[in-house]
CSV table of C-alpha atoms and ligand atoms in Angstrom, one decimal:
chain,number,residue,atom,x,y,z
Y,1,MET,CA,-28.3,21.7,-2.2
Y,2,SER,CA,-26.5,18.8,-3.8
Y,3,ASP,CA,-25.1,15.8,-2.1
Y,4,ARG,CA,-21.4,15.4,-2.6
Y,5,THR,CA,-19.7,12.1,-2.7
Y,6,ARG,CA,-17.0,12.1,-0.1
Y,7,ASP,CA,-13.5,11.1,-1.2
Y,8,ARG,CA,-12.6,9.6,2.1
Y,9,ARG,CA,-14.4,6.5,3.0
Y,10,ALA,CA,-14.1,4.8,6.4
Y,11,GLY,CA,-13.9,1.1,6.0
Y,12,ASP,CA,-12.0,-1.3,3.8
Y,13,GLU,CA,-11.1,1.2,1.1
Y,14,ALA,CA,-7.4,0.8,0.5
Y,15,THR,CA,-5.0,3.2,-1.1
Y,16,GLU,CA,-2.3,1.9,-3.5
Y,17,VAL,CA,1.1,3.1,-2.5
Y,18,THR,CA,4.7,2.8,-3.8
Y,19,PHE,CA,8.0,3.3,-2.1
Y,20,ARG,CA,10.0,5.9,-4.0
Y,21,GLY,CA,8.7,4.5,-7.2
Y,22,GLY,CA,9.3,0.8,-6.3
Y,23,GLY,CA,7.3,-2.0,-4.9
Y,24,LEU,CA,3.5,-1.9,-4.3
Y,25,ALA,CA,1.4,-1.9,-1.2
Y,26,LEU,CA,-2.0,-1.2,0.0
Y,27,ARG,CA,-2.5,1.2,2.8
Y,28,SER,CA,-5.7,0.4,4.7
Y,29,GLY,CA,-6.7,1.6,8.1
Y,30,GLY,CA,-3.2,2.8,9.0
Y,31,ARG,CA,-1.8,-0.6,8.0
Y,32,LEU,CA,0.5,-1.5,5.1
Y,33,ILE,CA,-0.2,-4.6,3.1
Y,34,LEU,CA,3.0,-5.3,1.2
Y,35,LEU,CA,2.2,-6.7,-2.2
Y,36,VAL,CA,5.5,-6.3,-4.0
Y,37,CYS,CA,8.7,-5.7,-2.2
Y,38,PRO,CA,10.5,-2.5,-3.2
Y,39,LEU,CA,13.8,-4.0,-2.3
Y,40,CYS,CA,13.9,-7.4,-3.9
Y,41,SER,CA,10.9,-6.8,-6.3
Y,42,GLN,CA,9.3,-10.2,-5.4
Y,43,ARG,CA,5.6,-10.6,-5.1
Y,44,ASN,CA,4.9,-11.1,-1.5
Y,45,ALA,CA,3.2,-14.0,0.1
Y,46,SER,CA,-0.2,-13.2,1.6
Y,47,ARG,CA,0.8,-14.0,5.1
Y,48,GLY,CA,3.8,-11.6,4.9
Y,49,ALA,CA,1.7,-9.0,3.0
Y,50,GLU,CA,-0.8,-8.7,5.8
Y,51,ARG,CA,2.1,-8.1,8.3
Y,52,GLY,CA,3.7,-5.6,6.1
Y,53,ILE,CA,6.9,-7.7,5.9
Y,54,CYS,CA,8.6,-9.1,2.8
Y,55,GLU,CA,8.6,-12.9,3.1
Y,56,TRP,CA,11.6,-13.0,0.8
Y,57,CYS,CA,14.1,-10.6,2.3
Y,58,ALA,CA,12.4,-9.6,5.5
Y,59,TYR,CA,12.3,-6.0,4.5
Y,60,VAL,CA,9.9,-3.8,6.4
Y,61,PRO,CA,8.9,-0.7,4.5
Y,62,SER,CA,8.3,2.5,6.4
Y,63,GLN,CA,5.0,4.2,6.1
Y,64,ASP,CA,7.0,7.5,5.8
Y,65,GLN,CA,8.2,6.3,2.4
Y,66,ALA,CA,4.8,5.3,1.2
Y,67,GLU,CA,3.6,7.5,-1.6
Y,68,PRO,CA,0.1,7.2,-3.1
Y,69,VAL,CA,0.1,5.9,-6.7
Y,70,GLU,CA,-0.7,8.7,-9.1
Y,71,ARG,CA,-3.3,7.8,-11.6
Y,72,GLY,CA,-4.4,9.3,-14.8
Y,73,SER,CA,-1.2,9.4,-16.9
Y,74,GLY,CA,-1.4,7.2,-19.9
X,1,LIG,ZN1,11.9,-8.3,-0.3
């Protein structure tokens, strides 16, 4: 009879994702917030990030390519 903490949280919990090892984004509520562009490696502006579009090269990453960042290694 022990309470288990659920891994999945509904709300503003965001998952860090990369795109084939490049770039960095947050996946939150089915949206992608593009922080670092996997194509041009520029840090994205906040207005572009929220739209999931690179403000520098207009690259739009596909959610199909988004892979969760693995933690725990070194
Ligand atoms: Zn870019």
